[in-house]
PDB file of N, CA, C and O in Angstrom:
ATOM      1  N   UNK A 183      68.421-130.555 -76.314  1.00 94.00           N
ATOM      2  CA  UNK A 183      67.005-130.374 -76.078  1.00 94.00           C
ATOM      3  C   UNK A 183      66.265-130.907 -77.293  1.00 94.00           C
ATOM      4  O   UNK A 183      66.566-130.523 -78.422  1.00 94.00           O
ATOM      5  N   UNK A 184      65.313-131.787 -77.067  1.00 98.00           N
ATOM      6  CA  UNK A 184      64.521-132.350 -78.152  1.00 98.00           C
ATOM      7  C   UNK A 184      63.136-131.714 -78.155  1.00 98.00           C
ATOM      8  O   UNK A 184      62.314-132.002 -77.291  1.00 98.00           O
ATOM      9  N   UNK A 185      62.899-130.836 -79.115  1.00 97.00           N
ATOM     10  CA  UNK A 185      61.594-130.193 -79.288  1.00 97.00           C
ATOM     11  C   UNK A 185      60.946-130.649 -80.584  1.00 97.00           C
ATOM     12  O   UNK A 185      60.075-129.971 -81.121  1.00 97.00           O
ATOM     13  N   UNK A 186      61.351-131.797 -81.093  1.00 98.00           N
ATOM     14  CA  UNK A 186      60.820-132.288 -82.359  1.00 98.00           C
ATOM     15  C   UNK A 186      59.330-132.609 -82.242  1.00 98.00           C
ATOM     16  O   UNK A 186      58.824-132.923 -81.164  1.00 98.00           O
ATOM     17  N   UNK A 187      58.653-132.477 -83.375  1.00 98.00           N
ATOM     18  CA  UNK A 187      57.235-132.823 -83.516  1.00 98.00           C
ATOM     19  C   UNK A 187      56.317-132.045 -82.579  1.00 98.00           C
ATOM     20  O   UNK A 187      55.274-132.531 -82.149  1.00 98.00           O
ATOM     21  N   UNK A 188      56.689-130.822 -82.239  1.00 96.00           N
ATOM     22  CA  UNK A 188      55.835-129.971 -81.416  1.00 96.00           C
ATOM     23  C   UNK A 188      55.090-128.932 -82.235  1.00 96.00           C
ATOM     24  O   UNK A 188      54.310-128.169 -81.693  1.00 96.00           O
ATOM     25  N   UNK A 189      55.349-128.891 -83.521  1.00 95.00           N
ATOM     26  CA  UNK A 189      54.809-127.893 -84.441  1.00 95.00           C
ATOM     27  C   UNK A 189      54.822-126.489 -83.825  1.00 95.00           C
ATOM     28  O   UNK A 189      53.806-125.833 -83.648  1.00 95.00           O
ATOM     29  N   UNK A 190      56.032-126.056 -83.510  1.00 96.00           N
ATOM     30  CA  UNK A 190      56.221-124.713 -82.978  1.00 96.00           C
ATOM     31  C   UNK A 190      55.902-123.653 -84.019  1.00 96.00           C
ATOM     32  O   UNK A 190      55.499-122.545 -83.673  1.00 96.00           O
ATOM     33  N   UNK A 191      56.111-123.980 -85.287  1.00 96.00           N
ATOM     34  CA  UNK A 191      55.883-123.008 -86.352  1.00 96.00           C
ATOM     35  C   UNK A 191      56.887-121.862 -86.254  1.00 96.00           C
ATOM     36  O   UNK A 191      57.766-121.837 -85.389  1.00 96.00           O
ATOM     37  N   UNK A 192      56.727-120.896 -87.142  1.00 96.00           N
ATOM     38  CA  UNK A 192      57.651-119.767 -87.147  1.00 96.00           C
ATOM     39  C   UNK A 192      57.551-118.933 -85.872  1.00 96.00           C
ATOM     40  O   UNK A 192      58.560-118.460 -85.355  1.00 96.00           O
ATOM     41  N   UNK A 193      56.359-118.765 -85.349  1.00 96.00           N
ATOM     42  CA  UNK A 193      56.198-117.960 -84.138  1.00 96.00           C
ATOM     43  C   UNK A 193      56.935-118.581 -82.953  1.00 96.00           C
ATOM     44  O   UNK A 193      57.659-117.908 -82.221  1.00 96.00           O
ATOM     45  N   UNK A 194      56.780-119.874 -82.765  1.00 97.00           N
ATOM     46  CA  UNK A 194      57.442-120.557 -81.659  1.00 97.00           C
ATOM     47  C   UNK A 194      58.950-120.578 -81.798  1.00 97.00           C
ATOM     48  O   UNK A 194      59.678-120.380 -80.823  1.00 97.00           O
ATOM     49  N   UNK A 195      59.442-120.802 -83.017  1.00 96.00           N
ATOM     50  CA  UNK A 195      60.894-120.815 -83.242  1.00 96.00           C
ATOM     51  C   UNK A 195      61.467-119.418 -83.051  1.00 96.00           C
ATOM     52  O   UNK A 195      62.560-119.261 -82.490  1.00 96.00           O
ATOM     53  N   UNK A 196      60.727-118.386 -83.445  1.00 96.00           N
ATOM     54  CA  UNK A 196      61.181-117.010 -83.228  1.00 96.00           C
ATOM     55  C   UNK A 196      61.268-116.702 -81.734  1.00 96.00           C
ATOM     56  O   UNK A 196      62.232-116.086 -81.273  1.00 96.00           O
ATOM     57  N   UNK A 197      60.282-117.142 -80.961  1.00 96.00           N
ATOM     58  CA  UNK A 197      60.317-116.927 -79.507  1.00 96.00           C
ATOM     59  C   UNK A 197      61.467-117.689 -78.857  1.00 96.00           C
ATOM     60  O   UNK A 197      62.151-117.167 -77.971  1.00 96.00           O
ATOM     61  N   UNK A 198      61.679-118.920 -79.288  1.00 94.00           N
ATOM     62  CA  UNK A 198      62.808-119.706 -78.781  1.00 94.00           C
ATOM     63  C   UNK A 198      64.125-119.017 -79.116  1.00 94.00           C
ATOM     64  O   UNK A 198      65.027-118.934 -78.280  1.00 94.00           O
ATOM     65  N   UNK A 199      64.241-118.482 -80.316  1.00 94.00           N
ATOM     66  CA  UNK A 199      65.451-117.777 -80.743  1.00 94.00           C
ATOM     67  C   UNK A 199      65.728-116.564 -79.863  1.00 94.00           C
ATOM     68  O   UNK A 199      66.868-116.315 -79.472  1.00 94.00           O
ATOM     69  N   UNK A 200      64.678-115.804 -79.550  1.00 93.00           N
ATOM     70  CA  UNK A 200      64.838-114.627 -78.683  1.00 93.00           C
ATOM     71  C   UNK A 200      65.324-115.050 -77.305  1.00 93.00           C
ATOM     72  O   UNK A 200      66.196-114.395 -76.718  1.00 93.00           O
ATOM     73  N   UNK A 201      64.806-116.143 -76.793  1.00 91.00           N
ATOM     74  CA  UNK A 201      65.248-116.649 -75.492  1.00 91.00           C
ATOM     75  C   UNK A 201      66.720-117.034 -75.534  1.00 91.00           C
ATOM     76  O   UNK A 201      67.503-116.659 -74.664  1.00 91.00           O
ATOM     77  N   UNK A 202      67.110-117.778 -76.564  1.00 90.00           N
ATOM     78  CA  UNK A 202      68.504-118.218 -76.705  1.00 90.00           C
ATOM     79  C   UNK A 202      69.430-117.011 -76.814  1.00 90.00           C
ATOM     80  O   UNK A 202      70.493-116.968 -76.190  1.00 90.00           O
ATOM     81  N   UNK A 203      69.015-116.029 -77.591  1.00 89.00           N
ATOM     82  CA  UNK A 203      69.851-114.854 -77.842  1.00 89.00           C
ATOM     83  C   UNK A 203      70.008-113.966 -76.615  1.00 89.00           C
ATOM     84  O   UNK A 203      71.051-113.361 -76.402  1.00 89.00           O
ATOM     85  N   UNK A 204      68.981-113.900 -75.780  1.00 87.00           N
ATOM     86  CA  UNK A 204      68.970-112.947 -74.667  1.00 87.00           C
ATOM     87  C   UNK A 204      69.199-113.575 -73.302  1.00 87.00           C
ATOM     88  O   UNK A 204      69.018-112.914 -72.289  1.00 87.00           O
ATOM     89  N   UNK A 205      69.589-114.826 -73.257  1.00 83.00           N
ATOM     90  CA  UNK A 205      69.803-115.515 -71.984  1.00 83.00           C
ATOM     91  C   UNK A 205      71.234-116.010 -71.900  1.00 83.00           C
ATOM     92  O   UNK A 205      71.629-116.909 -72.633  1.00 83.00           O
ATOM     93  N   UNK A 206      71.999-115.430 -71.016  1.00 80.00           N
ATOM     94  CA  UNK A 206      73.394-115.843 -70.850  1.00 80.00           C
ATOM     95  C   UNK A 206      73.519-117.264 -70.323  1.00 80.00           C
ATOM     96  O   UNK A 206      74.500-117.942 -70.585  1.00 80.00           O
ATOM     97  N   UNK A 207      72.527-117.717 -69.566  1.00 78.00           N
ATOM     98  CA  UNK A 207      72.582-119.049 -68.973  1.00 78.00           C
ATOM     99  C   UNK A 207      72.244-120.163 -69.956  1.00 78.00           C
ATOM    100  O   UNK A 207      72.378-121.328 -69.636  1.00 78.00           O
ATOM    101  N   UNK A 208      71.767-119.836 -71.141  1.00 73.00           N
ATOM    102  CA  UNK A 208      71.363-120.842 -72.121  1.00 73.00           C
ATOM    103  C   UNK A 208      72.588-121.333 -72.886  1.00 73.00           C
ATOM    104  O   UNK A 208      73.095-120.659 -73.766  1.00 73.00           O
ATOM    105  N   UNK A 209      73.068-122.517 -72.539  1.00 81.00           N
ATOM    106  CA  UNK A 209      74.250-123.103 -73.168  1.00 81.00           C
ATOM    107  C   UNK A 209      73.870-124.413 -73.848  1.00 81.00           C
ATOM    108  O   UNK A 209      74.241-125.487 -73.418  1.00 81.00           O
ATOM    109  N   UNK A 210      73.066-124.317 -74.901  1.00 86.00           N
ATOM    110  CA  UNK A 210      72.622-125.503 -75.622  1.00 86.00           C
ATOM    111  C   UNK A 210      73.781-126.165 -76.338  1.00 86.00           C
ATOM    112  O   UNK A 210      74.573-125.505 -76.981  1.00 86.00           O
ATOM    113  N   UNK A 211      73.846-127.469 -76.247  1.00 90.00           N
ATOM    114  CA  UNK A 211      74.846-128.231 -76.996  1.00 90.00           C
ATOM    115  C   UNK A 211      74.192-128.989 -78.144  1.00 90.00           C
ATOM    116  O   UNK A 211      74.822-129.267 -79.144  1.00 90.00           O
ATOM    117  N   UNK A 212      72.906-129.321 -77.987  1.00 94.00           N
ATOM    118  CA  UNK A 212      72.172-130.063 -78.997  1.00 94.00           C
ATOM    119  C   UNK A 212      70.740-129.537 -79.040  1.00 94.00           C
ATOM    120  O   UNK A 212      70.124-129.318 -77.991  1.00 94.00           O
ATOM    121  N   UNK A 213      70.207-129.337 -80.242  1.00 95.00           N
ATOM    122  CA  UNK A 213      68.843-128.835 -80.401  1.00 95.00           C
ATOM    123  C   UNK A 213      68.183-129.548 -81.570  1.00 95.00           C
ATOM    124  O   UNK A 213      68.683-129.513 -82.692  1.00 95.00           O
ATOM    125  N   UNK A 214      67.077-130.213 -81.285  1.00 98.00           N
ATOM    126  CA  UNK A 214      66.320-130.921 -82.316  1.00 98.00           C
ATOM    127  C   UNK A 214      64.998-130.197 -82.527  1.00 98.00           C
ATOM    128  O   UNK A 214      64.125-130.211 -81.657  1.00 98.00           O
ATOM    129  N   UNK A 215      64.866-129.560 -83.683  1.00 97.00           N
ATOM    130  CA  UNK A 215      63.637-128.859 -84.046  1.00 97.00           C
ATOM    131  C   UNK A 215      62.989-129.479 -85.279  1.00 97.00           C
ATOM    132  O   UNK A 215      62.266-128.814 -86.013  1.00 97.00           O
ATOM    133  N   UNK A 216      63.222-130.767 -85.507  1.00 97.00           N
ATOM    134  CA  UNK A 216      62.645-131.418 -86.681  1.00 97.00           C
ATOM    135  C   UNK A 216      61.119-131.483 -86.564  1.00 97.00           C
ATOM    136  O   UNK A 216      60.565-131.504 -85.470  1.00 97.00           O
ATOM    137  N   UNK A 217      60.459-131.466 -87.721  1.00 97.00           N
ATOM    138  CA  UNK A 217      58.990-131.558 -87.799  1.00 97.00           C
ATOM    139  C   UNK A 217      58.301-130.463 -86.989  1.00 97.00           C
ATOM    140  O   UNK A 217      57.401-130.728 -86.199  1.00 97.00           O
ATOM    141  N   UNK A 218      58.709-129.218 -87.176  1.00 96.00           N
ATOM    142  CA  UNK A 218      58.096-128.117 -86.446  1.00 96.00           C
ATOM    143  C   UNK A 218      57.449-127.070 -87.334  1.00 96.00           C
ATOM    144  O   UNK A 218      56.957-126.071 -86.831  1.00 96.00           O
ATOM    145  N   UNK A 219      57.451-127.258 -88.642  1.00 95.00           N
ATOM    146  CA  UNK A 219      56.801-126.298 -89.531  1.00 95.00           C
ATOM    147  C   UNK A 219      57.520-124.969 -89.610  1.00 95.00           C
ATOM    148  O   UNK A 219      56.913-123.943 -89.901  1.00 95.00           O
ATOM    149  N   UNK A 220      58.810-124.960 -89.344  1.00 94.00           N
ATOM    150  CA  UNK A 220      59.594-123.719 -89.375  1.00 94.00           C
ATOM    151  C   UNK A 220      60.018-123.391 -90.797  1.00 94.00           C
ATOM    152  O   UNK A 220      60.305-124.278 -91.586  1.00 94.00           O
ATOM    153  N   UNK A 221      60.045-122.112 -91.122  1.00 93.00           N
ATOM    154  CA  UNK A 221      60.552-121.683 -92.433  1.00 93.00           C
ATOM    155  C   UNK A 221      61.359-120.404 -92.268  1.00 93.00           C
ATOM    156  O   UNK A 221      62.548-120.466 -92.008  1.00 93.00           O
ATOM    157  N   UNK A 222      60.721-119.261 -92.347  1.00 90.00           N
ATOM    158  CA  UNK A 222      61.432-117.981 -92.280  1.00 90.00           C
ATOM    159  C   UNK A 222      62.089-117.742 -90.920  1.00 90.00           C
ATOM    160  O   UNK A 222      63.084-117.027 -90.823  1.00 90.00           O
ATOM    161  N   UNK A 223      61.565-118.338 -89.881  1.00 91.00           N
ATOM    162  CA  UNK A 223      62.091-118.124 -88.530  1.00 91.00           C
ATOM    163  C   UNK A 223      63.499-118.680 -88.345  1.00 91.00           C
ATOM    164  O   UNK A 223      64.178-118.341 -87.383  1.00 91.00           O
ATOM    165  N   UNK A 224      63.949-119.509 -89.256  1.00 91.00           N
ATOM    166  CA  UNK A 224      65.278-120.091 -89.095  1.00 91.00           C
ATOM    167  C   UNK A 224      66.379-119.037 -89.208  1.00 91.00           C
ATOM    168  O   UNK A 224      67.464-119.239 -88.678  1.00 91.00           O
ATOM    169  N   UNK A 225      66.104-117.906 -89.840  1.00 91.00           N
ATOM    170  CA  UNK A 225      67.088-116.809 -89.893  1.00 91.00           C
ATOM    171  C   UNK A 225      67.317-116.238 -88.495  1.00 91.00           C
ATOM    172  O   UNK A 225      68.460-115.983 -88.101  1.00 91.00           O
ATOM    173  N   UNK A 226      66.248-116.054 -87.718  1.00 92.00           N
ATOM    174  CA  UNK A 226      66.413-115.548 -86.348  1.00 92.00           C
ATOM    175  C   UNK A 226      67.108-116.588 -85.473  1.00 92.00           C
ATOM    176  O   UNK A 226      67.891-116.246 -84.595  1.00 92.00           O
ATOM    177  N   UNK A 227      66.843-117.855 -85.742  1.00 92.00           N
ATOM    178  CA  UNK A 227      67.517-118.927 -85.008  1.00 92.00           C
ATOM    179  C   UNK A 227      69.019-118.912 -85.303  1.00 92.00           C
ATOM    180  O   UNK A 227      69.837-119.044 -84.390  1.00 92.00           O
ATOM    181  N   UNK A 228      69.388-118.709 -86.546  1.00 92.00           N
ATOM    182  CA  UNK A 228      70.804-118.660 -86.924  1.00 92.00           C
ATOM    183  C   UNK A 228      71.522-117.520 -86.203  1.00 92.00           C
ATOM    184  O   UNK A 228      72.624-117.699 -85.690  1.00 92.00           O
ATOM    185  N   UNK A 229      70.891-116.351 -86.143  1.00 92.00           N
ATOM    186  CA  UNK A 229      71.487-115.212 -85.426  1.00 92.00           C
ATOM    187  C   UNK A 229      71.676-115.541 -83.944  1.00 92.00           C
ATOM    188  O   UNK A 229      72.727-115.266 -83.361  1.00 92.00           O
ATOM    189  N   UNK A 230      70.656-116.134 -83.335  1.00 91.00           N
ATOM    190  CA  UNK A 230      70.725-116.458 -81.907  1.00 91.00           C
ATOM    191  C   UNK A 230      71.819-117.475 -81.622  1.00 91.00           C
ATOM    192  O   UNK A 230      72.556-117.351 -80.645  1.00 91.00           O
ATOM    193  N   UNK A 231      71.938-118.469 -82.481  1.00 88.00           N
ATOM    194  CA  UNK A 231      72.937-119.513 -82.253  1.00 88.00           C
ATOM    195  C   UNK A 231      74.357-119.010 -82.492  1.00 88.00           C
ATOM    196  O   UNK A 231      75.301-119.488 -81.875  1.00 88.00           O
ATOM    197  N   UNK A 232      74.504-118.025 -83.365  1.00 88.00           N
ATOM    198  CA  UNK A 232      75.820-117.412 -83.563  1.00 88.00           C
ATOM    199  C   UNK A 232      76.259-116.698 -82.282  1.00 88.00           C
ATOM    200  O   UNK A 232      77.422-116.743 -81.902  1.00 88.00           O
ATOM    201  N   UNK A 233      75.326-116.062 -81.619  1.00 85.00           N
ATOM    202  CA  UNK A 233      75.615-115.353 -80.367  1.00 85.00           C
ATOM    203  C   UNK A 233      75.865-116.358 -79.242  1.00 85.00           C
ATOM    204  O   UNK A 233      76.785-116.213 -78.450  1.00 85.00           O
ATOM    205  N   UNK A 234      75.036-117.398 -79.174  1.00 79.00           N
ATOM    206  CA  UNK A 234      75.140-118.402 -78.113  1.00 79.00           C
ATOM    207  C   UNK A 234      76.446-119.170 -78.220  1.00 79.00           C
ATOM    208  O   UNK A 234      77.133-119.355 -77.231  1.00 79.00           O
ATOM    209  N   UNK A 235      76.782-119.645 -79.398  1.00 80.00           N
ATOM    210  CA  UNK A 235      78.083-120.233 -79.675  1.00 80.00           C
ATOM    211  C   UNK A 235      78.419-121.589 -79.077  1.00 80.00           C
ATOM    212  O   UNK A 235      79.509-122.082 -79.277  1.00 80.00           O
ATOM    213  N   UNK A 236      77.542-122.218 -78.334  1.00 85.00           N
ATOM    214  CA  UNK A 236      77.852-123.493 -77.682  1.00 85.00           C
ATOM    215  C   UNK A 236      77.347-124.697 -78.466  1.00 85.00           C
ATOM    216  O   UNK A 236      77.761-125.823 -78.203  1.00 85.00           O
ATOM    217  N   UNK A 237      76.436-124.510 -79.400  1.00 87.00           N
ATOM    218  CA  UNK A 237      75.756-125.607 -80.071  1.00 87.00           C
ATOM    219  C   UNK A 237      76.692-126.405 -80.962  1.00 87.00           C
ATOM    220  O   UNK A 237      77.439-125.855 -81.753  1.00 87.00           O
ATOM    221  N   UNK A 238      76.642-127.731 -80.839  1.00 91.00           N
ATOM    222  CA  UNK A 238      77.447-128.588 -81.709  1.00 91.00           C
ATOM    223  C   UNK A 238      76.577-129.502 -82.563  1.00 91.00           C
ATOM    224  O   UNK A 238      77.058-130.125 -83.499  1.00 91.00           O
ATOM    225  N   UNK A 239      75.280-129.601 -82.247  1.00 94.00           N
ATOM    226  CA  UNK A 239      74.372-130.454 -83.012  1.00 94.00           C
ATOM    227  C   UNK A 239      73.018-129.752 -83.177  1.00 94.00           C
ATOM    228  O   UNK A 239      72.414-129.321 -82.197  1.00 94.00           O
ATOM    229  N   UNK A 240      72.563-129.635 -84.443  1.00 94.00           N
ATOM    230  CA  UNK A 240      71.292-128.984 -84.744  1.00 94.00           C
ATOM    231  C   UNK A 240      70.548-129.802 -85.789  1.00 94.00           C
ATOM    232  O   UNK A 240      71.096-130.119 -86.845  1.00 94.00           O
ATOM    233  N   UNK A 241      69.299-130.151 -85.502  1.00 97.00           N
ATOM    234  CA  UNK A 241      68.476-130.905 -86.440  1.00 97.00           C
ATOM    235  C   UNK A 241      67.280-130.042 -86.829  1.00 97.00           C
ATOM    236  O   UNK A 241      66.419-129.746 -86.005  1.00 97.00           O
ATOM    237  N   UNK A 242      67.249-129.625 -88.103  1.00 95.00           N
ATOM    238  CA  UNK A 242      66.130-128.854 -88.644  1.00 95.00           C
ATOM    239  C   UNK A 242      65.426-129.624 -89.757  1.00 95.00           C
ATOM    240  O   UNK A 242      64.713-129.032 -90.571  1.00 95.00           O
ATOM    241  N   UNK A 243      65.592-130.936 -89.786  1.00 96.00           N
ATOM    242  CA  UNK A 243      65.012-131.732 -90.863  1.00 96.00           C
ATOM    243  C   UNK A 243      63.481-131.686 -90.836  1.00 96.00           C
ATOM    244  O   UNK A 243      62.863-131.458 -89.797  1.00 96.00           O
ATOM    245  N   UNK A 244      62.901-131.900 -91.996  1.00 95.00           N
ATOM    246  CA  UNK A 244      61.449-131.984 -92.164  1.00 95.00           C
ATOM    247  C   UNK A 244      60.728-130.707 -91.739  1.00 95.00           C
ATOM    248  O   UNK A 244      59.672-130.758 -91.118  1.00 95.00           O
ATOM    249  N   UNK A 245      61.305-129.553 -92.067  1.00 94.00           N
ATOM    250  CA  UNK A 245      60.670-128.260 -91.892  1.00 94.00           C
ATOM    251  C   UNK A 245      60.428-127.670 -93.276  1.00 94.00           C
ATOM    252  O   UNK A 245      60.641-128.330 -94.280  1.00 94.00           O
ATOM    253  N   UNK A 246      59.985-126.451 -93.345  1.00 90.00           N
ATOM    254  CA  UNK A 246      59.645-125.805 -94.617  1.00 90.00           C
ATOM    255  C   UNK A 246      60.752-124.871 -95.094  1.00 90.00           C
ATOM    256  O   UNK A 246      60.491-123.942 -95.851  1.00 90.00           O
ATOM    257  N   UNK A 247      61.959-125.097 -94.691  1.00 87.00           N
ATOM    258  CA  UNK A 247      63.085-124.208 -94.997  1.00 87.00           C
ATOM    259  C   UNK A 247      63.353-124.214 -96.488  1.00 87.00           C
ATOM    260  O   UNK A 247      63.539-125.259 -97.103  1.00 87.00           O
ATOM    261  N   UNK A 248      63.354-123.025 -97.079  1.00 79.00           N
ATOM    262  CA  UNK A 248      63.693-122.883 -98.497  1.00 79.00           C
ATOM    263  C   UNK A 248      62.566-123.193 -99.451  1.00 79.00           C
ATOM    264  O   UNK A 248      62.735-123.059-100.654  1.00 79.00           O
ATOM    265  N   UNK A 249      61.408-123.559 -98.962  1.00 63.00           N
ATOM    266  CA  UNK A 249      60.280-123.856 -99.842  1.00 63.00           C
ATOM    267  C   UNK A 249      59.434-122.613-100.036  1.00 63.00           C
ATOM    268  O   UNK A 249      59.132-121.902 -99.090  1.00 63.00           O
ATOM    269  N   UNK A 250      59.056-122.373-101.270  1.00 57.00           N
ATOM    270  CA  UNK A 250      58.158-121.243-101.557  1.00 57.00           C
ATOM    271  C   UNK A 250      56.729-121.673-101.308  1.00 57.00           C
ATOM    272  O   UNK A 250      56.322-122.774-101.639  1.00 57.00           O
ATOM    273  N   UNK A 251      55.975-120.772-100.693  1.00 54.00           N
ATOM    274  CA  UNK A 251      54.583-121.053-100.383  1.00 54.00           C
ATOM    275  C   UNK A 251      53.687-120.378-101.407  1.00 54.00           C
ATOM    276  O   UNK A 251      54.099-119.482-102.137  1.00 54.00           O
ATOM    277  N   UNK A 252      52.438-120.783-101.453  1.00 53.00           N
ATOM    278  CA  UNK A 252      51.483-120.189-102.376  1.00 53.00           C
ATOM    279  C   UNK A 252      51.471-118.681-102.264  1.00 53.00           C
ATOM    280  O   UNK A 252      51.451-118.142-101.175  1.00 53.00           O
ATOM    281  N   UNK A 253      51.499-118.015-103.391  1.00 57.00           N
ATOM    282  CA  UNK A 253      51.445-116.561-103.404  1.00 57.00           C
ATOM    283  C   UNK A 253      52.801-115.884-103.330  1.00 57.00           C
ATOM    284  O   UNK A 253      52.897-114.680-103.441  1.00 57.00           O
ATOM    285  N   UNK A 254      53.854-116.633-103.087  1.00 53.00           N
ATOM    286  CA  UNK A 254      55.196-116.048-103.042  1.00 53.00           C
ATOM    287  C   UNK A 254      55.823-116.142-104.424  1.00 53.00           C
ATOM    288  O   UNK A 254      55.555-117.058-105.186  1.00 53.00           O
ATOM    289  N   UNK A 255      56.698-115.171-104.720  1.00 51.00           N
ATOM    290  CA  UNK A 255      57.362-115.105-106.013  1.00 51.00           C
ATOM    291  C   UNK A 255      58.375-116.105-106.144  1.00 51.00           C
ATOM    292  O   UNK A 255      58.962-116.735-106.782  1.00 51.00           O
TER     293      UNK A 255
END
């Protein structure tokens, strides 16, 4: 599934993660979430994908993963 450049942000990635985690029929093999403005939500995505277990390709490039934002320690 290619969802790149949709700017889902953390809220959208969190909702997608909940769907993946709670849907037995979701058997993703490839997921492209590049250029979506995701940061903290990637932890919920990791949990969901561990449960789903079918994914062999994941693209999270060009997101905000691991970057500190203004006001954070």
